[in-house]
Amino acid sequence: MPHCLKHTRPSNAARALLGLALLSAIWGYNWVVMKSALADAGPLTFTALRSVLGAFSLFLVMLWQRKPMAITRPAATFVLGVLQTALFVGLTMAALIHGGAGKTAVLVYTMPFWVLLLAWPLLGERLHGLQWPAVALACTGLILILEPWHHASNPASEALAIAAGLAWALAALQAKRMGRVQHHDLLSLTAWQMALGSLPLVAIAAFLPEPPIHWTPYFVWALFYNVILGNALAWWLWMYILQNLPAGLASLGTLAIPVIGVLAAWLQLGEKPGAVEIAGMALIGSGLGLLALAAMRRRANALSQIIQD
């Protein structure tokens, strides 16, 4: 059995790997679902709906698992919710209005690189080892995707997608900062930040009216997909995966999410990326792979040190 899985029962590890594949498929295909849903609802309306109902679905999962419902550190959780739900999800949906689902997915998934760059001034964590070439690959890939030497077809959409990735990175740093002070249950923290983060979305949607929702069969399906599959089931899967697989291996598996988003958008929406865009996406994917490899190496070294001691 591989060293990274030796502390996990084989049956649990196998189920976790299947769960990781299912999770990647759910979140990867959701880029097409979200893009298509905007034909029947405004971005603010859809974002507010999916966030409120998504939080409700996670609270139901907490009740099912008999987890404590009390919120810890409400002020810090509200800040996390603004970053993770209001800004990240809101900016992502805004980017999808005029931007392609596949390109938006890749630009948003530059988040890990922004985490590395922002962690230096905010947390004092400097880049080291494989992180340097990973960031270099990502920056080069980002330039190829944006093609600044050409007139961008949707510069506002691309800027919104990158801003969504930045908001996601700030949310990750906020969660890490909260974790240094007090341990938080992942499901509880996700549910509460989503509930609190949906409040600004609901308020903005109320004051900035959008066209009424067209309750088409597809829109109902898209809402179900985001609330039940993309939230309740997906977060339950993610917790199961983290409990039964090393974090580095789990992170490596999520690299399939933007790839599935690009392929699904190509096949279903006809968003065929150009050669330069494909090269840029490949470079960003390679950078993400290096980050995951670096994380696995650090964990293996830490385990080796513990065994030697």
PDB file of C-alpha atoms in Angstrom:
ATOM      1  CA  MET A   1       0.000   0.000   0.000  1.00  0.00           C
ATOM      2  CA  PRO A   2       1.369   3.505  -0.727  1.00  0.00           C
ATOM      3  CA  HIS A   3       3.009   5.176   2.264  1.00  0.00           C
ATOM      4  CA  CYS A   4       0.570   8.123   2.165  1.00  0.00           C
ATOM      5  CA  LEU A   5      -2.388   5.781   2.666  1.00  0.00           C
ATOM      6  CA  LYS A   6      -0.878   3.318   5.125  1.00  0.00           C
ATOM      7  CA  HIS A   7      -2.788   4.753   8.107  1.00  0.00           C
ATOM      8  CA  THR A   8      -6.141   4.510   6.325  1.00  0.00           C
ATOM      9  CA  ARG A   9      -8.188   1.370   5.815  1.00  0.00           C
ATOM     10  CA  PRO A  10      -8.002   0.301   2.143  1.00  0.00           C
ATOM     11  CA  SER A  11     -11.780   0.264   1.763  1.00  0.00           C
ATOM     12  CA  ASN A  12     -12.066   3.780   3.209  1.00  0.00           C
ATOM     13  CA  ALA A  13      -9.244   5.066   1.019  1.00  0.00           C
ATOM     14  CA  ALA A  14     -10.840   3.564  -2.086  1.00  0.00           C
ATOM     15  CA  ARG A  15     -14.198   5.132  -1.234  1.00  0.00           C
ATOM     16  CA  ALA A  16     -12.468   8.462  -0.576  1.00  0.00           C
ATOM     17  CA  LEU A  17     -10.803   8.335  -3.997  1.00  0.00           C
ATOM     18  CA  LEU A  18     -14.167   7.642  -5.618  1.00  0.00           C
ATOM     19  CA  GLY A  19     -15.633  10.491  -3.598  1.00  0.00           C
ATOM     20  CA  LEU A  20     -12.844  12.777  -4.790  1.00  0.00           C
ATOM     21  CA  ALA A  21     -13.625  11.901  -8.403  1.00  0.00           C
ATOM     22  CA  LEU A  22     -17.337  12.573  -7.808  1.00  0.00           C
ATOM     23  CA  LEU A  23     -16.607  15.851  -6.023  1.00  0.00           C
ATOM     24  CA  SER A  24     -14.378  17.056  -8.867  1.00  0.00           C
ATOM     25  CA  ALA A  25     -17.085  16.181 -11.371  1.00  0.00           C
ATOM     26  CA  ILE A  26     -19.787  18.011  -9.364  1.00  0.00           C
ATOM     27  CA  TRP A  27     -17.795  21.194  -8.830  1.00  0.00           C
ATOM     28  CA  GLY A  28     -16.229  21.082 -12.295  1.00  0.00           C
ATOM     29  CA  TYR A  29     -19.522  20.747 -14.166  1.00  0.00           C
ATOM     30  CA  ASN A  30     -21.125  23.384 -11.949  1.00  0.00           C
ATOM     31  CA  TRP A  31     -19.345  26.091 -13.954  1.00  0.00           C
ATOM     32  CA  VAL A  32     -21.558  25.212 -16.904  1.00  0.00           C
ATOM     33  CA  VAL A  33     -24.633  24.982 -14.674  1.00  0.00           C
ATOM     34  CA  MET A  34     -24.022  28.426 -13.135  1.00  0.00           C
ATOM     35  CA  LYS A  35     -23.351  30.022 -16.523  1.00  0.00           C
ATOM     36  CA  SER A  36     -26.534  28.525 -17.997  1.00  0.00           C
ATOM     37  CA  ALA A  37     -28.642  29.522 -14.978  1.00  0.00           C
ATOM     38  CA  LEU A  38     -27.950  33.197 -15.694  1.00  0.00           C
ATOM     39  CA  ALA A  39     -30.274  32.956 -18.688  1.00  0.00           C
ATOM     40  CA  ASP A  40     -33.200  32.689 -16.243  1.00  0.00           C
ATOM     41  CA  ALA A  41     -32.106  34.908 -13.326  1.00  0.00           C
ATOM     42  CA  GLY A  42     -29.872  37.859 -12.571  1.00  0.00           C
ATOM     43  CA  PRO A  43     -26.480  37.121 -10.989  1.00  0.00           C
ATOM     44  CA  LEU A  44     -27.372  38.763  -7.658  1.00  0.00           C
ATOM     45  CA  THR A  45     -30.689  36.940  -7.399  1.00  0.00           C
ATOM     46  CA  PHE A  46     -29.204  33.554  -8.227  1.00  0.00           C
ATOM     47  CA  THR A  47     -26.215  34.078  -5.927  1.00  0.00           C
ATOM     48  CA  ALA A  48     -28.442  35.117  -3.011  1.00  0.00           C
ATOM     49  CA  LEU A  49     -30.796  32.180  -3.568  1.00  0.00           C
ATOM     50  CA  ARG A  50     -28.073  29.556  -3.819  1.00  0.00           C
ATOM     51  CA  SER A  51     -26.220  30.972  -0.797  1.00  0.00           C
ATOM     52  CA  VAL A  52     -29.262  31.142   1.516  1.00  0.00           C
ATOM     53  CA  LEU A  53     -30.555  27.719   0.491  1.00  0.00           C
ATOM     54  CA  GLY A  54     -27.020  26.311   0.500  1.00  0.00           C
ATOM     55  CA  ALA A  55     -26.489  27.432   4.099  1.00  0.00           C
ATOM     56  CA  PHE A  56     -29.850  25.913   5.047  1.00  0.00           C
ATOM     57  CA  SER A  57     -28.849  22.601   3.453  1.00  0.00           C
ATOM     58  CA  LEU A  58     -25.583  22.551   5.420  1.00  0.00           C
ATOM     59  CA  PHE A  59     -27.436  23.206   8.675  1.00  0.00           C
ATOM     60  CA  LEU A  60     -29.622  20.194   7.842  1.00  0.00           C
ATOM     61  CA  VAL A  61     -26.478  18.097   7.349  1.00  0.00           C
ATOM     62  CA  MET A  62     -25.227  19.315  10.744  1.00  0.00           C
ATOM     63  CA  LEU A  63     -28.485  18.240  12.363  1.00  0.00           C
ATOM     64  CA  TRP A  64     -28.227  14.855  10.636  1.00  0.00           C
ATOM     65  CA  GLN A  65     -24.676  14.400  11.962  1.00  0.00           C
ATOM     66  CA  ARG A  66     -25.718  15.757  15.379  1.00  0.00           C
ATOM     67  CA  LYS A  67     -23.123  18.506  15.366  1.00  0.00           C
ATOM     68  CA  PRO A  68     -23.385  21.518  17.701  1.00  0.00           C
ATOM     69  CA  MET A  69     -25.296  24.355  16.018  1.00  0.00           C
ATOM     70  CA  ALA A  70     -23.776  27.217  18.045  1.00  0.00           C
ATOM     71  CA  ILE A  71     -21.593  29.722  16.190  1.00  0.00           C
ATOM     72  CA  THR A  72     -18.105  30.487  17.487  1.00  0.00           C
ATOM     73  CA  ARG A  73     -16.390  33.850  16.917  1.00  0.00           C
ATOM     74  CA  PRO A  74     -19.302  35.473  15.037  1.00  0.00           C
ATOM     75  CA  ALA A  75     -17.429  38.651  14.049  1.00  0.00           C
ATOM     76  CA  ALA A  76     -14.536  36.745  12.466  1.00  0.00           C
ATOM     77  CA  THR A  77     -16.992  34.329  10.832  1.00  0.00           C
ATOM     78  CA  PHE A  78     -18.912  37.269   9.356  1.00  0.00           C
ATOM     79  CA  VAL A  79     -15.695  38.631   7.813  1.00  0.00           C
ATOM     80  CA  LEU A  80     -15.021  35.170   6.404  1.00  0.00           C
ATOM     81  CA  GLY A  81     -18.567  35.047   5.018  1.00  0.00           C
ATOM     82  CA  VAL A  82     -18.209  38.406   3.297  1.00  0.00           C
ATOM     83  CA  LEU A  83     -14.990  37.238   1.631  1.00  0.00           C
ATOM     84  CA  GLN A  84     -15.945  33.620   0.884  1.00  0.00           C
ATOM     85  CA  THR A  85     -19.637  33.942   0.009  1.00  0.00           C
ATOM     86  CA  ALA A  86     -20.543  37.559  -0.743  1.00  0.00           C
ATOM     87  CA  LEU A  87     -17.399  38.539  -2.666  1.00  0.00           C
ATOM     88  CA  PHE A  88     -16.039  35.236  -3.991  1.00  0.00           C
ATOM     89  CA  VAL A  89     -19.352  33.770  -5.143  1.00  0.00           C
ATOM     90  CA  GLY A  90     -20.807  37.150  -6.106  1.00  0.00           C
ATOM     91  CA  LEU A  91     -17.806  38.150  -8.223  1.00  0.00           C
ATOM     92  CA  THR A  92     -17.702  34.695  -9.807  1.00  0.00           C
ATOM     93  CA  MET A  93     -21.335  34.951 -10.914  1.00  0.00           C
ATOM     94  CA  ALA A  94     -20.732  38.492 -12.198  1.00  0.00           C
ATOM     95  CA  ALA A  95     -17.754  37.240 -14.227  1.00  0.00           C
ATOM     96  CA  LEU A  96     -19.915  34.519 -15.786  1.00  0.00           C
ATOM     97  CA  ILE A  97     -22.403  37.042 -17.216  1.00  0.00           C
ATOM     98  CA  HIS A  98     -20.194  37.837 -20.214  1.00  0.00           C
ATOM     99  CA  GLY A  99     -17.239  35.508 -19.635  1.00  0.00           C
ATOM    100  CA  GLY A 100     -16.851  31.924 -20.703  1.00  0.00           C
ATOM    101  CA  ALA A 101     -17.433  29.261 -18.065  1.00  0.00           C
ATOM    102  CA  GLY A 102     -14.156  27.465 -18.786  1.00  0.00           C
ATOM    103  CA  LYS A 103     -11.923  30.545 -18.796  1.00  0.00           C
ATOM    104  CA  THR A 104     -13.630  31.913 -15.684  1.00  0.00           C
ATOM    105  CA  ALA A 105     -13.031  28.612 -13.868  1.00  0.00           C
ATOM    106  CA  VAL A 106      -9.305  28.700 -14.652  1.00  0.00           C
ATOM    107  CA  LEU A 107      -8.906  32.374 -13.690  1.00  0.00           C
ATOM    108  CA  VAL A 108     -10.758  31.860 -10.396  1.00  0.00           C
ATOM    109  CA  TYR A 109      -8.584  28.823  -9.631  1.00  0.00           C
ATOM    110  CA  THR A 110      -5.495  31.040  -9.563  1.00  0.00           C
ATOM    111  CA  MET A 111      -6.534  31.412  -5.889  1.00  0.00           C
ATOM    112  CA  PRO A 112      -3.699  29.244  -4.453  1.00  0.00           C
ATOM    113  CA  PHE A 113      -1.098  31.508  -6.025  1.00  0.00           C
ATOM    114  CA  TRP A 114      -2.693  34.634  -4.559  1.00  0.00           C
ATOM    115  CA  VAL A 115      -2.669  32.841  -1.183  1.00  0.00           C
ATOM    116  CA  LEU A 116       1.087  32.337  -1.459  1.00  0.00           C
ATOM    117  CA  LEU A 117       1.728  35.944  -2.459  1.00  0.00           C
ATOM    118  CA  LEU A 118      -0.610  37.442   0.168  1.00  0.00           C
ATOM    119  CA  ALA A 119       0.531  35.110   2.966  1.00  0.00           C
ATOM    120  CA  TRP A 120       3.957  36.722   2.824  1.00  0.00           C
ATOM    121  CA  PRO A 121       2.858  40.236   3.970  1.00  0.00           C
ATOM    122  CA  LEU A 122      -0.229  39.132   5.947  1.00  0.00           C
ATOM    123  CA  LEU A 123       1.006  36.021   7.777  1.00  0.00           C
ATOM    124  CA  GLY A 124       4.769  36.262   7.391  1.00  0.00           C
ATOM    125  CA  GLU A 125       4.920  33.009   5.396  1.00  0.00           C
ATOM    126  CA  ARG A 126       7.602  33.338   2.711  1.00  0.00           C
ATOM    127  CA  LEU A 127       7.740  31.441  -0.564  1.00  0.00           C
ATOM    128  CA  HIS A 128      10.122  28.505  -0.602  1.00  0.00           C
ATOM    129  CA  GLY A 129      11.107  25.466  -2.650  1.00  0.00           C
ATOM    130  CA  LEU A 130       8.712  24.440  -5.418  1.00  0.00           C
ATOM    131  CA  GLN A 131       6.419  27.378  -4.639  1.00  0.00           C
ATOM    132  CA  TRP A 132       8.686  29.741  -6.598  1.00  0.00           C
ATOM    133  CA  PRO A 133       8.468  27.894  -9.962  1.00  0.00           C
ATOM    134  CA  ALA A 134       4.755  27.252  -9.302  1.00  0.00           C
ATOM    135  CA  VAL A 135       4.064  30.978  -9.021  1.00  0.00           C
ATOM    136  CA  ALA A 136       6.240  31.678 -12.080  1.00  0.00           C
ATOM    137  CA  LEU A 137       4.274  29.124 -14.120  1.00  0.00           C
ATOM    138  CA  ALA A 138       0.972  30.593 -12.939  1.00  0.00           C
ATOM    139  CA  CYS A 139       1.969  34.162 -13.781  1.00  0.00           C
ATOM    140  CA  THR A 140       3.101  33.113 -17.249  1.00  0.00           C
ATOM    141  CA  GLY A 141      -0.113  31.160 -17.779  1.00  0.00           C
ATOM    142  CA  LEU A 142      -2.206  34.104 -16.597  1.00  0.00           C
ATOM    143  CA  ILE A 143      -0.498  36.373 -19.116  1.00  0.00           C
ATOM    144  CA  LEU A 144      -1.155  33.885 -21.925  1.00  0.00           C
ATOM    145  CA  ILE A 145      -4.847  33.603 -21.006  1.00  0.00           C
ATOM    146  CA  LEU A 146      -5.356  37.368 -20.755  1.00  0.00           C
ATOM    147  CA  GLU A 147      -3.304  38.049 -23.931  1.00  0.00           C
ATOM    148  CA  PRO A 148      -2.633  41.726 -23.121  1.00  0.00           C
ATOM    149  CA  TRP A 149      -1.062  42.198 -26.578  1.00  0.00           C
ATOM    150  CA  HIS A 150      -4.533  41.633 -28.084  1.00  0.00           C
ATOM    151  CA  HIS A 151      -7.781  43.465 -27.427  1.00  0.00           C
ATOM    152  CA  ALA A 152      -9.480  41.358 -24.753  1.00  0.00           C
ATOM    153  CA  SER A 153     -12.970  40.217 -25.677  1.00  0.00           C
ATOM    154  CA  ASN A 154     -14.247  40.537 -22.104  1.00  0.00           C
ATOM    155  CA  PRO A 155     -11.691  42.468 -20.007  1.00  0.00           C
ATOM    156  CA  ALA A 156     -14.261  43.263 -17.295  1.00  0.00           C
ATOM    157  CA  SER A 157     -15.230  39.593 -16.961  1.00  0.00           C
ATOM    158  CA  GLU A 158     -11.590  38.529 -16.723  1.00  0.00           C
ATOM    159  CA  ALA A 159     -10.912  41.193 -14.074  1.00  0.00           C
ATOM    160  CA  LEU A 160     -13.948  40.020 -12.069  1.00  0.00           C
ATOM    161  CA  ALA A 161     -12.788  36.384 -12.248  1.00  0.00           C
ATOM    162  CA  ILE A 162      -9.312  37.319 -11.004  1.00  0.00           C
ATOM    163  CA  ALA A 163     -10.903  39.461  -8.256  1.00  0.00           C
ATOM    164  CA  ALA A 164     -12.996  36.424  -7.259  1.00  0.00           C
ATOM    165  CA  GLY A 165      -9.803  34.392  -6.943  1.00  0.00           C
ATOM    166  CA  LEU A 166      -8.275  37.156  -4.800  1.00  0.00           C
ATOM    167  CA  ALA A 167     -11.367  37.234  -2.549  1.00  0.00           C
ATOM    168  CA  TRP A 168     -11.191  33.444  -2.227  1.00  0.00           C
ATOM    169  CA  ALA A 169      -7.503  33.724  -1.285  1.00  0.00           C
ATOM    170  CA  LEU A 170      -8.249  36.351   1.372  1.00  0.00           C
ATOM    171  CA  ALA A 171     -10.996  34.071   2.705  1.00  0.00           C
ATOM    172  CA  ALA A 172      -8.504  31.196   2.937  1.00  0.00           C
ATOM    173  CA  LEU A 173      -6.077  33.409   4.869  1.00  0.00           C
ATOM    174  CA  GLN A 174      -8.876  34.576   7.172  1.00  0.00           C
ATOM    175  CA  ALA A 175      -9.835  30.946   7.849  1.00  0.00           C
ATOM    176  CA  LYS A 176      -6.194  30.099   8.541  1.00  0.00           C
ATOM    177  CA  ARG A 177      -5.890  33.055  10.902  1.00  0.00           C
ATOM    178  CA  MET A 178      -9.043  31.921  12.728  1.00  0.00           C
ATOM    179  CA  GLY A 179      -7.640  28.398  12.962  1.00  0.00           C
ATOM    180  CA  ARG A 180      -4.537  29.672  14.736  1.00  0.00           C
ATOM    181  CA  VAL A 181      -6.696  31.072  17.527  1.00  0.00           C
ATOM    182  CA  GLN A 182      -9.278  28.293  17.879  1.00  0.00           C
ATOM    183  CA  HIS A 183     -10.120  24.991  16.205  1.00  0.00           C
ATOM    184  CA  HIS A 184     -13.321  25.143  14.147  1.00  0.00           C
ATOM    185  CA  ASP A 185     -15.440  22.320  12.785  1.00  0.00           C
ATOM    186  CA  LEU A 186     -15.214  22.574   8.990  1.00  0.00           C
ATOM    187  CA  LEU A 187     -18.892  21.941   8.315  1.00  0.00           C
ATOM    188  CA  SER A 188     -20.102  24.324  11.022  1.00  0.00           C
ATOM    189  CA  LEU A 189     -17.749  27.085   9.905  1.00  0.00           C
ATOM    190  CA  THR A 190     -18.792  26.629   6.260  1.00  0.00           C
ATOM    191  CA  ALA A 191     -22.491  26.738   7.107  1.00  0.00           C
ATOM    192  CA  TRP A 192     -22.244  29.820   9.314  1.00  0.00           C
ATOM    193  CA  GLN A 193     -19.985  31.798   6.991  1.00  0.00           C
ATOM    194  CA  MET A 194     -22.352  31.017   4.115  1.00  0.00           C
ATOM    195  CA  ALA A 195     -25.377  32.095   6.150  1.00  0.00           C
ATOM    196  CA  LEU A 196     -23.743  35.346   7.309  1.00  0.00           C
ATOM    197  CA  GLY A 197     -22.146  36.014   3.922  1.00  0.00           C
ATOM    198  CA  SER A 198     -25.519  35.694   2.204  1.00  0.00           C
ATOM    199  CA  LEU A 199     -26.908  38.652   4.193  1.00  0.00           C
ATOM    200  CA  PRO A 200     -25.079  41.331   2.122  1.00  0.00           C
ATOM    201  CA  LEU A 201     -26.104  39.508  -1.062  1.00  0.00           C
ATOM    202  CA  VAL A 202     -29.769  39.503  -0.053  1.00  0.00           C
ATOM    203  CA  ALA A 203     -29.590  43.196   0.902  1.00  0.00           C
ATOM    204  CA  ILE A 204     -27.914  44.207  -2.369  1.00  0.00           C
ATOM    205  CA  ALA A 205     -30.332  42.101  -4.421  1.00  0.00           C
ATOM    206  CA  ALA A 206     -33.244  43.830  -2.652  1.00  0.00           C
ATOM    207  CA  PHE A 207     -31.961  47.332  -3.467  1.00  0.00           C
ATOM    208  CA  LEU A 208     -30.697  46.563  -6.967  1.00  0.00           C
ATOM    209  CA  PRO A 209     -33.696  44.974  -8.680  1.00  0.00           C
ATOM    210  CA  GLU A 210     -33.028  42.525 -11.481  1.00  0.00           C
ATOM    211  CA  PRO A 211     -35.380  40.963 -14.042  1.00  0.00           C
ATOM    212  CA  PRO A 212     -37.791  38.452 -12.477  1.00  0.00           C
ATOM    213  CA  ILE A 213     -36.771  34.817 -12.254  1.00  0.00           C
ATOM    214  CA  HIS A 214     -37.937  32.548 -15.043  1.00  0.00           C
ATOM    215  CA  TRP A 215     -38.797  29.369 -13.171  1.00  0.00           C
ATOM    216  CA  THR A 216     -37.918  27.109 -16.079  1.00  0.00           C
ATOM    217  CA  PRO A 217     -37.216  23.416 -15.509  1.00  0.00           C
ATOM    218  CA  TYR A 218     -33.521  24.087 -16.127  1.00  0.00           C
ATOM    219  CA  PHE A 219     -33.384  26.890 -13.552  1.00  0.00           C
ATOM    220  CA  VAL A 220     -35.011  24.660 -10.937  1.00  0.00           C
ATOM    221  CA  TRP A 221     -32.473  21.967 -11.799  1.00  0.00           C
ATOM    222  CA  ALA A 222     -29.599  24.494 -11.574  1.00  0.00           C
ATOM    223  CA  LEU A 223     -30.778  25.625  -8.155  1.00  0.00           C
ATOM    224  CA  PHE A 224     -31.108  22.021  -6.987  1.00  0.00           C
ATOM    225  CA  TYR A 225     -27.657  21.243  -8.383  1.00  0.00           C
ATOM    226  CA  ASN A 226     -26.039  24.161  -6.521  1.00  0.00           C
ATOM    227  CA  VAL A 227     -27.882  23.697  -3.228  1.00  0.00           C
ATOM    228  CA  ILE A 228     -27.994  19.910  -2.867  1.00  0.00           C
ATOM    229  CA  LEU A 229     -25.171  18.570  -5.036  1.00  0.00           C
ATOM    230  CA  GLY A 230     -22.777  21.537  -5.043  1.00  0.00           C
ATOM    231  CA  ASN A 231     -23.225  22.355  -1.345  1.00  0.00           C
ATOM    232  CA  ALA A 232     -24.710  19.673   0.930  1.00  0.00           C
ATOM    233  CA  LEU A 233     -23.341  16.585  -0.865  1.00  0.00           C
ATOM    234  CA  ALA A 234     -20.087  18.209  -2.001  1.00  0.00           C
ATOM    235  CA  TRP A 235     -19.085  19.493   1.428  1.00  0.00           C
ATOM    236  CA  TRP A 236     -19.990  16.161   3.043  1.00  0.00           C
ATOM    237  CA  LEU A 237     -17.788  14.435   0.457  1.00  0.00           C
ATOM    238  CA  TRP A 238     -14.935  16.876   1.077  1.00  0.00           C
ATOM    239  CA  MET A 239     -14.989  16.171   4.816  1.00  0.00           C
ATOM    240  CA  TYR A 240     -15.009  12.418   4.187  1.00  0.00           C
ATOM    241  CA  ILE A 241     -12.093  12.805   1.762  1.00  0.00           C
ATOM    242  CA  LEU A 242     -10.020  14.842   4.231  1.00  0.00           C
ATOM    243  CA  GLN A 243     -10.671  12.232   6.921  1.00  0.00           C
ATOM    244  CA  ASN A 244      -9.457   9.347   4.752  1.00  0.00           C
ATOM    245  CA  LEU A 245      -6.825  10.808   2.403  1.00  0.00           C
ATOM    246  CA  PRO A 246      -3.749  12.967   2.969  1.00  0.00           C
ATOM    247  CA  ALA A 247      -4.490  16.676   2.406  1.00  0.00           C
ATOM    248  CA  GLY A 248      -1.873  16.888  -0.357  1.00  0.00           C
ATOM    249  CA  LEU A 249      -3.430  14.022  -2.298  1.00  0.00           C
ATOM    250  CA  ALA A 250      -6.893  15.529  -1.830  1.00  0.00           C
ATOM    251  CA  SER A 251      -5.672  18.896  -3.116  1.00  0.00           C
ATOM    252  CA  LEU A 252      -4.001  17.223  -6.085  1.00  0.00           C
ATOM    253  CA  GLY A 253      -7.311  15.572  -6.978  1.00  0.00           C
ATOM    254  CA  THR A 254      -9.152  18.898  -7.045  1.00  0.00           C
ATOM    255  CA  LEU A 255      -6.937  19.998  -9.955  1.00  0.00           C
ATOM    256  CA  ALA A 256      -9.466  18.205 -12.136  1.00  0.00           C
ATOM    257  CA  ILE A 257     -12.171  20.771 -11.278  1.00  0.00           C
ATOM    258  CA  PRO A 258     -11.107  23.603 -13.640  1.00  0.00           C
ATOM    259  CA  VAL A 259     -10.148  21.018 -16.275  1.00  0.00           C
ATOM    260  CA  ILE A 260     -13.660  19.532 -16.149  1.00  0.00           C
ATOM    261  CA  GLY A 261     -15.064  23.060 -16.267  1.00  0.00           C
ATOM    262  CA  VAL A 262     -13.127  23.844 -19.433  1.00  0.00           C
ATOM    263  CA  LEU A 263     -14.033  20.543 -21.134  1.00  0.00           C
ATOM    264  CA  ALA A 264     -17.722  20.774 -20.166  1.00  0.00           C
ATOM    265  CA  ALA A 265     -17.938  24.363 -21.420  1.00  0.00           C
ATOM    266  CA  TRP A 266     -16.279  23.287 -24.661  1.00  0.00           C
ATOM    267  CA  LEU A 267     -18.632  20.347 -25.210  1.00  0.00           C
ATOM    268  CA  GLN A 268     -21.913  21.873 -23.977  1.00  0.00           C
ATOM    269  CA  LEU A 269     -21.519  25.606 -24.575  1.00  0.00           C
ATOM    270  CA  GLY A 270     -19.187  25.560 -27.568  1.00  0.00           C
ATOM    271  CA  GLU A 271     -16.479  27.548 -25.722  1.00  0.00           C
ATOM    272  CA  LYS A 272     -13.469  26.246 -27.607  1.00  0.00           C
ATOM    273  CA  PRO A 273     -10.275  27.778 -26.177  1.00  0.00           C
ATOM    274  CA  GLY A 274      -7.573  28.954 -28.554  1.00  0.00           C
ATOM    275  CA  ALA A 275      -4.073  27.526 -28.677  1.00  0.00           C
ATOM    276  CA  VAL A 276      -2.591  30.337 -26.570  1.00  0.00           C
ATOM    277  CA  GLU A 277      -5.383  29.975 -23.964  1.00  0.00           C
ATOM    278  CA  ILE A 278      -4.824  26.227 -23.780  1.00  0.00           C
ATOM    279  CA  ALA A 279      -1.099  26.821 -23.219  1.00  0.00           C
ATOM    280  CA  GLY A 280      -1.911  29.302 -20.445  1.00  0.00           C
ATOM    281  CA  MET A 281      -4.355  26.894 -18.799  1.00  0.00           C
ATOM    282  CA  ALA A 282      -1.760  24.123 -18.979  1.00  0.00           C
ATOM    283  CA  LEU A 283       0.844  26.325 -17.282  1.00  0.00           C
ATOM    284  CA  ILE A 284      -1.562  27.255 -14.478  1.00  0.00           C
ATOM    285  CA  GLY A 285      -2.483  23.578 -14.073  1.00  0.00           C
ATOM    286  CA  SER A 286       1.212  22.675 -13.903  1.00  0.00           C
ATOM    287  CA  GLY A 287       1.735  25.318 -11.244  1.00  0.00           C
ATOM    288  CA  LEU A 288      -1.154  23.930  -9.196  1.00  0.00           C
ATOM    289  CA  GLY A 289       0.343  20.462  -9.550  1.00  0.00           C
ATOM    290  CA  LEU A 290       3.682  21.706  -8.230  1.00  0.00           C
ATOM    291  CA  LEU A 291       1.943  23.256  -5.213  1.00  0.00           C
ATOM    292  CA  ALA A 292       0.170  19.990  -4.441  1.00  0.00           C
ATOM    293  CA  LEU A 293       3.452  18.073  -4.851  1.00  0.00           C
ATOM    294  CA  ALA A 294       5.194  20.500  -2.505  1.00  0.00           C
ATOM    295  CA  ALA A 295       2.447  20.019   0.091  1.00  0.00           C
ATOM    296  CA  MET A 296       2.758  16.228  -0.152  1.00  0.00           C
ATOM    297  CA  ARG A 297       6.538  16.471   0.222  1.00  0.00           C
ATOM    298  CA  ARG A 298       6.238  18.633   3.333  1.00  0.00           C
ATOM    299  CA  ARG A 299       3.774  16.182   4.895  1.00  0.00           C
ATOM    300  CA  ALA A 300       5.995  13.200   4.039  1.00  0.00           C
ATOM    301  CA  ASN A 301       9.044  14.955   5.551  1.00  0.00           C
ATOM    302  CA  ALA A 302       7.067  15.828   8.682  1.00  0.00           C
ATOM    303  CA  LEU A 303       5.923  12.214   9.083  1.00  0.00           C
ATOM    304  CA  SER A 304       9.472  10.964   8.508  1.00  0.00           C
ATOM    305  CA  GLN A 305      10.771  13.351  11.173  1.00  0.00           C
ATOM    306  CA  ILE A 306       8.104  12.178  13.643  1.00  0.00           C
ATOM    307  CA  ILE A 307       8.994   8.523  12.985  1.00  0.00           C
ATOM    308  CA  GLN A 308      12.723   9.218  13.467  1.00  0.00           C
ATOM    309  CA  ASP A 309      12.058  11.050  16.721  1.00  0.00           C
TER     310      ASP A 309
END
